[in-house]
């Protein structure tokens, strides 16, 4: 969290230096399977042919489908090409980037200091795997799972949402910190508080922070805003004092899961990172969508299409938004009658995202699959 986004490639560079010791470890342990993330795209090569490799996608089935499909020529090169569904998507779909979300990636000129770009890491990690495990569920995105099955010649195994745990099972959020936050939340009305948090990688500009602050102030609703200290330093003068009592700006690592599990929280203004989305929906909170980087725009479209969240309107070219549009989206989703379909949709989705037993069944399926196919039997030869 403390590594600025523009220095993140250094983490990958450091990570790559694990290749020799990991290769040695794998040779010694000789496991049946290795499960890996996209950054270690070299793991299948390190594992060799005797160990099976499963790429674990933290991204949705829709995002993986949007990213590419073997057997289809990907002729996309301009930013505009990524603002529509790609050729291999056979059904109507809004899942695509907005111009402002993709331009910075397409026009990127600086080299990746770690060597391979994230895109290359991702596609090699997918291609070289024997199976792809997806942290999602066909109950949420049936069309996208069907499509993945059709376009990839390897097993695609949904593992469910791995919903968050609270209470004694969770050690998150030291008790003193949580005690104070809980005390404040206990004083608020049920479903009245907006929890605002933009994950671990997003950096807002001064203007974006000011508009967001103005919108929250104008909404008149109680809010709890987890904002890194460096970003909080850019808040407009007098804001914290004006909202005192009604709004909290919290500059430490927030116990997000515990906060979202509290009954006073009704909505979650989120950047649409996959973990936050699961955490919010597992507790039935309506989402207010402010995607900023990576897959977040695609997640926002997928969620908005299912009325699980409402996007804060922004200019297509530069992504700017106003405090008024923040306030209007927050109040619509949280309290106005027009937001009722969104509030009902998240209640209905709570089971899919949060039900432990339902999700555990998918984990069991995965475990059975790994057992059945162990010892390299699933190496695809087609
Ligand atoms: O003060 C904080 C801040 C964050 N969190 C937790 O940190 C996680 C953040 O995860 P996520 O919501 O996925 O955000 P990012 O870490 O910013 O997401 C990165 O990783 C995701 C996939 O894992 C992608 O979907 C995003 O685009 C990418 O930016 C969540 O579990 C939060 O509960 C806290 O508990 N307290």
Coordinates of C-alpha atoms and ligand atoms in Angstrom, one line a residue:
X1 CA 0.0 0.0 0.0
X2 CA 2.9 2.3 0.7
X3 CA 4.5 1.8 -2.7
X4 CA 3.2 4.5 -5.0
X5 CA 1.5 3.2 -8.1
X6 CA 4.2 4.5 -10.5
X7 CA 6.8 2.5 -8.6
X8 CA 4.8 -0.7 -8.5
X9 CA 6.9 -2.4 -11.2
X10 CA 9.7 -2.5 -8.7
X11 CA 7.7 -5.0 -6.6
X12 CA 7.4 -7.2 -9.7
X13 CA 11.1 -6.9 -10.3
X14 CA 11.8 -8.0 -6.8
X15 CA 9.2 -10.8 -7.2
X16 CA 11.0 -12.0 -10.3
X17 CA 14.1 -12.6 -8.3
X18 CA 12.3 -15.3 -6.5
X19 CA 12.4 -17.5 -9.6
X20 CA 15.6 -19.4 -8.8
X21 CA 14.8 -20.3 -5.2
X22 CA 11.2 -21.2 -6.2
X23 CA 12.4 -23.4 -9.0
X24 CA 14.6 -25.2 -6.5
X25 CA 11.8 -25.4 -3.9
X26 CA 9.5 -26.9 -6.5
X27 CA 12.1 -29.5 -7.5
X28 CA 12.5 -30.5 -3.8
X29 CA 8.8 -30.6 -2.9
X30 CA 7.5 -32.0 -6.1
X31 CA 3.9 -30.9 -5.5
X32 CA 1.0 -32.1 -7.6
X33 CA -0.2 -28.5 -8.3
X34 CA 1.1 -25.0 -8.2
X35 CA -1.5 -22.2 -8.0
X36 CA -0.1 -18.8 -9.1
X37 CA -1.1 -15.2 -9.8
X38 CA -0.4 -13.2 -13.0
X39 CA 2.8 -11.5 -11.8
X40 CA 4.7 -14.9 -11.6
X41 CA 4.0 -15.7 -15.3
X42 CA 7.3 -17.7 -15.2
X43 CA 6.0 -20.3 -12.8
X44 CA 4.8 -22.8 -15.3
X45 CA 8.2 -22.9 -17.0
X46 CA 9.9 -23.2 -13.5
X47 CA 7.5 -26.0 -12.6
X48 CA 8.3 -28.1 -15.6
X49 CA 6.1 -30.8 -17.1
X50 CA 5.7 -33.0 -13.9
X51 CA 3.9 -30.3 -11.9
X52 CA 0.5 -29.1 -13.0
X53 CA -0.1 -25.3 -12.9
X54 CA -3.3 -23.4 -12.2
X55 CA -3.5 -19.7 -12.9
X56 CA -5.6 -18.1 -10.2
X57 CA -7.6 -15.2 -11.6
X58 CA -8.6 -12.6 -9.1
X59 CA -10.3 -10.9 -12.1
X60 CA -13.9 -11.7 -13.2
X61 CA -14.8 -14.0 -16.0
X62 CA -15.9 -10.9 -18.0
X63 CA -12.5 -9.2 -17.5
X64 CA -10.6 -12.3 -18.6
X65 CA -12.9 -12.7 -21.6
X66 CA -12.4 -9.0 -22.6
X67 CA -8.7 -9.3 -22.3
X68 CA -8.2 -11.8 -25.1
X69 CA -9.2 -15.1 -26.7
X70 CA -6.8 -17.6 -28.2
X71 CA -7.8 -18.4 -31.8
X72 CA -9.1 -14.9 -32.4
X73 CA -6.9 -12.2 -33.8
X74 CA -6.8 -9.2 -31.5
X75 CA -6.6 -6.2 -33.8
X76 CA -7.3 -3.7 -31.1
X77 CA -4.6 -1.0 -30.9
X78 CA -6.3 2.4 -30.5
X79 CA -8.0 3.5 -27.2
X80 CA -11.4 3.6 -29.0
X81 CA -11.1 -0.1 -29.9
X82 CA -11.3 -0.9 -26.2
X83 CA -14.5 1.1 -25.6
X84 CA -16.7 -1.6 -27.3
X85 CA -17.0 -5.4 -26.7
X86 CA -14.4 -7.4 -28.6
X87 CA -15.3 -9.5 -31.7
X88 CA -15.3 -12.8 -29.8
X89 CA -18.1 -11.7 -27.5
X90 CA -21.2 -13.2 -29.1
X91 CA -23.8 -11.4 -27.0
X92 CA -24.8 -7.8 -26.3
X93 CA -22.4 -6.4 -23.7
X94 CA -21.6 -3.1 -22.1
X95 CA -18.5 -4.5 -20.5
X96 CA -15.8 -2.2 -22.1
X97 CA -13.7 0.7 -21.1
X98 CA -14.6 4.3 -21.2
X99 CA -12.1 6.4 -23.2
X100 CA -10.5 8.1 -20.2
X101 CA -9.9 4.7 -18.5
X102 CA -8.0 3.1 -21.3
X103 CA -6.2 6.0 -23.0
X104 CA -3.4 6.2 -20.4
X105 CA -2.6 2.5 -21.0
X106 CA -2.7 2.6 -24.7
X107 CA -0.7 5.8 -24.9
X108 CA 1.8 4.6 -22.3
X109 CA 5.3 5.3 -23.4
X110 CA 7.6 4.6 -20.5
X111 CA 9.2 1.2 -20.3
X112 CA 8.2 -1.3 -17.6
X113 CA 11.2 -1.4 -15.3
X114 CA 10.6 -5.0 -14.5
X115 CA 10.8 -6.1 -18.1
X116 CA 7.5 -7.6 -19.2
X117 CA 4.4 -5.5 -19.1
X118 CA 1.4 -6.5 -16.9
X119 CA -0.4 -7.4 -20.1
X120 CA 2.3 -9.9 -21.1
X121 CA 2.6 -11.3 -17.6
X122 CA -1.2 -11.8 -17.7
X123 CA -1.4 -13.5 -21.1
X124 CA 1.6 -15.8 -20.5
X125 CA 0.2 -16.7 -17.1
X126 CA -3.1 -17.7 -18.7
X127 CA -1.6 -19.4 -21.8
X128 CA 0.9 -21.5 -20.0
X129 CA -1.5 -22.8 -17.4
X130 CA -3.2 -26.2 -17.3
X131 CA -6.3 -24.8 -15.7
X132 CA -7.7 -21.4 -14.8
X133 CA -9.3 -20.8 -11.4
X134 CA -11.6 -17.8 -11.4
X135 CA -12.6 -16.1 -8.2
X136 CA -16.2 -15.6 -9.3
X137 CA -19.3 -17.7 -9.8
X138 CA -21.4 -18.8 -12.8
X139 CA -24.4 -17.7 -10.7
X140 CA -23.2 -14.1 -11.1
X141 CA -21.8 -14.1 -14.7
X142 CA -23.2 -17.2 -16.5
X143 CA -22.7 -15.9 -20.1
X144 CA -19.1 -15.0 -19.4
X145 CA -18.3 -18.4 -17.9
X146 CA -19.9 -20.1 -21.0
X147 CA -17.8 -17.9 -23.2
X148 CA -14.6 -18.7 -21.4
X149 CA -15.3 -22.4 -21.7
X150 CA -15.8 -22.1 -25.4
X151 CA -12.8 -19.9 -26.2
X152 CA -10.2 -21.6 -24.0
X153 CA -9.0 -25.1 -24.5
X154 CA -8.5 -25.7 -20.8
X155 CA -10.6 -26.2 -17.8
X156 CA -12.0 -23.0 -16.3
X157 CA -12.9 -23.6 -12.7
X158 CA -14.9 -21.1 -10.7
X159 CA -13.9 -21.0 -7.0
X160 CA -16.7 -18.8 -5.9
X161 CA -16.2 -15.5 -4.1
X162 CA -14.3 -16.6 -1.0
X163 CA -16.5 -14.3 1.1
X164 CA -15.1 -12.4 3.9
X165 CA -15.3 -13.7 7.5
X166 CA -16.0 -11.6 10.5
X167 CA -16.3 -12.2 14.2
X168 CA -14.0 -14.6 16.0
X169 CA -12.8 -16.2 12.8
X170 CA -11.4 -12.9 11.6
X171 CA -8.4 -11.3 13.2
X172 CA -8.7 -8.1 11.1
X173 CA -8.8 -4.7 12.8
X174 CA -7.3 -4.6 16.3
X175 CA -10.0 -4.5 18.9
X176 CA -9.2 -1.0 20.2
X177 CA -9.4 0.6 16.7
X178 CA -12.6 -1.4 15.8
X179 CA -14.1 -0.5 19.2
X180 CA -14.0 3.2 18.5
X181 CA -15.3 2.9 15.0
X182 CA -18.1 0.6 16.1
X183 CA -19.1 3.0 18.8
X184 CA -19.6 5.7 16.1
X185 CA -21.4 3.4 13.8
X186 CA -23.7 2.2 16.6
X187 CA -24.8 5.8 17.0
X188 CA -25.9 6.1 13.3
X189 CA -29.2 5.0 11.9
X190 CA -29.5 1.6 10.1
X191 CA -28.5 1.8 6.4
X192 CA -27.7 5.5 6.7
X193 CA -23.8 5.5 6.4
X194 CA -21.8 5.6 3.2
X195 CA -18.5 3.9 3.5
X196 CA -16.0 5.4 1.1
X197 CA -12.7 3.6 0.2
X198 CA -10.8 3.3 -3.0
X199 CA -8.5 0.3 -2.3
X200 CA -4.8 0.1 -2.1
X201 CA -3.6 1.4 -5.5
X202 CA -5.7 4.3 -6.6
X203 CA -4.2 7.8 -6.2
X204 CA -6.6 10.7 -6.6
X205 CA -5.7 14.1 -7.8
X206 CA -6.3 17.2 -5.7
X207 CA -9.3 18.1 -7.9
X208 CA -10.8 14.6 -7.6
X209 CA -10.4 14.7 -3.8
X210 CA -12.1 18.1 -3.6
X211 CA -15.1 17.0 -5.8
X212 CA -15.5 13.8 -3.8
X213 CA -15.4 15.8 -0.5
X214 CA -17.9 18.3 -1.8
X215 CA -20.2 15.6 -3.0
X216 CA -20.2 13.8 0.3
X217 CA -20.7 17.0 2.2
X218 CA -23.6 17.9 -0.1
X219 CA -25.3 14.5 0.2
X220 CA -26.1 15.3 3.8
X221 CA -25.5 11.7 4.7
X222 CA -23.2 10.3 7.4
X223 CA -20.0 8.9 5.9
X224 CA -16.8 7.1 6.8
X225 CA -14.0 7.8 4.4
X226 CA -10.9 5.7 4.5
X227 CA -8.3 8.0 2.9
X228 CA -4.6 7.6 2.9
X229 CA -2.8 10.3 4.9
X230 CA -1.0 11.8 1.8
X231 CA -4.4 12.2 0.1
X232 CA -6.1 13.5 3.2
X233 CA -3.5 16.3 3.2
X234 CA -5.1 17.5 -0.1
X235 CA -8.6 17.9 1.3
X236 CA -10.1 21.4 0.9
X237 CA -9.6 23.6 3.9
X238 CA -12.3 23.5 6.5
X239 CA -13.9 20.3 5.1
X240 CA -13.1 18.1 8.1
X241 CA -14.4 20.8 10.6
X242 CA -17.6 21.3 8.6
X243 CA -18.5 17.7 8.5
X244 CA -17.4 16.9 12.0
X245 CA -19.7 14.5 13.8
X246 CA -21.4 13.5 10.6
X247 CA -18.4 12.4 8.5
X248 CA -15.2 10.7 9.5
X249 CA -12.0 10.9 7.5
X250 CA -9.9 7.9 8.6
X251 CA -6.3 7.9 7.6
X252 CA -5.1 4.6 9.0
X253 CA -5.6 1.1 7.5
X254 CA -9.4 0.7 8.1
X255 CA -11.0 -2.6 9.2
X256 CA -13.0 -2.5 6.0
X257 CA -14.7 -5.9 6.4
X258 CA -15.9 -5.2 9.9
X259 CA -17.1 -1.7 8.8
X260 CA -19.0 -3.2 5.9
X261 CA -20.6 -5.8 8.1
X262 CA -22.2 -3.2 10.3
X263 CA -25.9 -2.5 9.9
X264 CA -25.5 1.2 9.9
X265 CA -23.6 1.1 6.6
X266 CA -26.1 1.2 3.7
X267 CA -23.8 2.0 0.8
X268 CA -20.2 1.7 -0.3
X269 CA -18.6 4.2 -2.6
X270 CA -15.9 2.0 -4.2
X271 CA -13.2 2.0 -6.9
X272 CA -14.5 -1.4 -7.9
X273 CA -11.5 -3.5 -6.9
X274 CA -12.5 -7.1 -6.9
X275 CA -12.0 -7.6 -3.2
X276 CA -14.0 -4.5 -2.2
X277 CA -16.9 -5.5 -4.6
X278 CA -17.1 -9.0 -3.0
X279 CA -16.9 -7.5 0.5
X280 CA -19.6 -4.9 -0.2
X281 CA -22.1 -7.3 -1.9
X282 CA -21.5 -10.1 0.6
X283 CA -23.0 -7.7 3.2
X284 CA -25.7 -6.5 0.9
X285 CA -24.5 -2.9 0.6
X286 CA -25.5 -0.9 -2.4
X287 CA -22.5 0.2 -4.5
X288 CA -21.6 3.6 -5.7
X289 CA -19.1 3.1 -8.5
X290 CA -16.0 5.2 -9.1
X291 CA -13.6 3.0 -11.1
X292 CA -10.1 4.5 -11.6
X293 CA -7.5 2.0 -12.9
X294 CA -6.9 -1.6 -14.1
X295 CA -9.9 -3.8 -14.4
X296 CA -12.1 -1.5 -12.3
X297 CA -13.9 0.1 -15.3
X298 CA -14.9 -3.3 -16.6
X299 CA -16.1 -4.3 -13.1
X300 CA -18.2 -1.2 -12.9
X301 CA -19.9 -1.9 -16.2
X302 CA -20.7 -5.5 -15.2
X303 CA -22.1 -4.4 -11.8
X304 CA -24.1 -1.4 -13.3
X305 CA -25.6 -3.7 -15.9
X306 CA -27.0 -5.9 -13.1
X307 CA -28.1 -2.9 -11.0
X308 CA -25.7 -3.8 -8.2
X309 CA -24.1 -0.4 -8.4
X310 CA -24.6 3.0 -9.9
X311 CA -21.8 4.8 -11.6
X312 CA -20.9 8.4 -10.7
X313 CA -21.3 10.1 -14.1
X314 CA -18.0 11.4 -15.6
X315 CA -16.7 13.1 -18.7
X316 CA -15.8 10.5 -21.2
X317 CA -12.6 12.2 -22.4
X318 CA -10.8 13.1 -19.2
X319 CA -12.8 11.3 -16.6
X320 CA -13.5 14.4 -14.5
X321 CA -16.6 14.4 -12.3
X322 CA -18.3 17.0 -10.1
X323 CA -19.3 17.2 -6.5
X324 CA -22.9 17.5 -7.6
X325 CA -22.8 14.3 -9.6
X326 CA -21.3 12.5 -6.5
X327 CA -24.0 13.9 -4.3
X328 CA -26.8 13.0 -6.7
X329 CA -25.5 9.4 -7.2
X330 CA -25.0 8.9 -3.4
X331 CA -28.5 10.1 -2.5
X332 CA -30.2 8.2 -5.3
X333 CA -28.7 4.9 -4.4
X334 CA -29.0 5.4 -0.6
X335 CA -32.3 7.1 0.0
X336 CA -34.3 8.2 -3.0
X337 CA -37.1 6.2 -4.4
X338 CA -35.4 6.0 -7.8
X339 CA -32.7 3.9 -6.2
X340 CA -35.0 1.2 -4.9
X341 CA -34.2 -1.3 -7.8
X342 CA -30.5 -1.0 -6.9
X343 CA -31.2 -1.6 -3.2
X344 CA -33.4 -4.6 -4.0
X345 CA -30.8 -6.0 -6.4
X346 CA -28.0 -6.0 -3.8
X347 CA -30.2 -7.6 -1.2
X348 CA -31.0 -10.4 -3.7
X349 CA -27.3 -10.8 -4.6
X350 CA -26.2 -11.0 -1.0
X351 CA -26.6 -14.8 -1.0
X352 CA -24.5 -15.3 -4.1
X353 CA -21.6 -13.2 -2.8
X354 CA -21.8 -13.8 0.9
X355 CA -23.3 -17.2 1.6
X356 CA -20.5 -19.3 3.1
X357 CA -22.0 -22.7 2.3
X358 CA -22.9 -21.9 -1.2
X359 CA -19.4 -20.6 -1.9
X360 CA -17.8 -23.5 -0.1
X361 CA -19.4 -25.9 -2.5
X362 CA -17.4 -24.3 -5.3
X363 CA -14.2 -24.5 -3.3
X364 CA -15.0 -28.3 -2.8
X365 CA -15.5 -28.7 -6.5
X366 CA -12.1 -27.1 -7.1
X367 CA -10.5 -29.3 -4.5
X368 CA -12.0 -32.4 -6.2
X369 CA -10.9 -31.3 -9.6
X370 CA -7.3 -30.8 -8.3
X371 CA -7.4 -34.2 -6.7
X372 CA -8.7 -35.9 -9.8
X373 CA -6.2 -34.4 -12.1
X374 CA -3.2 -34.6 -9.9
X375 CA 0.2 -35.8 -10.9
X376 CA 0.1 -34.0 -14.2
X377 CA -2.8 -36.0 -15.6
X378 CA -4.5 -32.8 -16.7
X379 CA -1.7 -31.5 -18.9
X380 CA -3.6 -30.6 -22.0
X381 CA -2.2 -32.1 -25.1
X382 CA -4.8 -30.6 -27.5
Ligands
LIG1 O1 -7.9 0.8 4.7 C1 -8.0 -0.3 4.1 C2 -7.9 -0.4 2.7 C3 -8.1 -1.6 2.1 N1 -8.5 -2.7 2.8 C4 -8.7 -4.0 2.2 O2 -7.8 -4.1 1.1 C5 -8.4 -4.9 0.1 C6 -8.3 -4.0 -1.2 O3 -8.6 -4.8 -2.3 P1 -9.4 -4.3 -3.6 O4 -10.7 -3.8 -3.2 O5 -9.4 -5.5 -4.6 O6 -8.6 -3.1 -4.1 P2 -7.1 -3.0 -4.6 O7 -6.1 -3.6 -3.8 O8 -6.8 -1.5 -4.9 O9 -7.2 -3.8 -6.0 C7 -6.3 -4.2 -6.9 O10 -6.5 -5.6 -7.1 C8 -7.8 -6.0 -7.5 C9 -7.8 -7.5 -7.7 O11 -7.4 -8.2 -6.6 C10 -8.2 -5.3 -8.8 O12 -9.5 -5.6 -9.1 C11 -7.9 -3.8 -8.7 O13 -8.2 -3.2 -9.9 C12 -6.5 -3.6 -8.2 O14 -6.3 -2.2 -8.1 C13 -9.8 -5.2 0.5 O15 -9.8 -6.5 1.0 C14 -10.0 -4.2 1.7 O16 -10.9 -4.7 2.6 C15 -8.6 -2.6 4.2 O17 -9.0 -3.6 4.9 N2 -8.4 -1.4 4.8

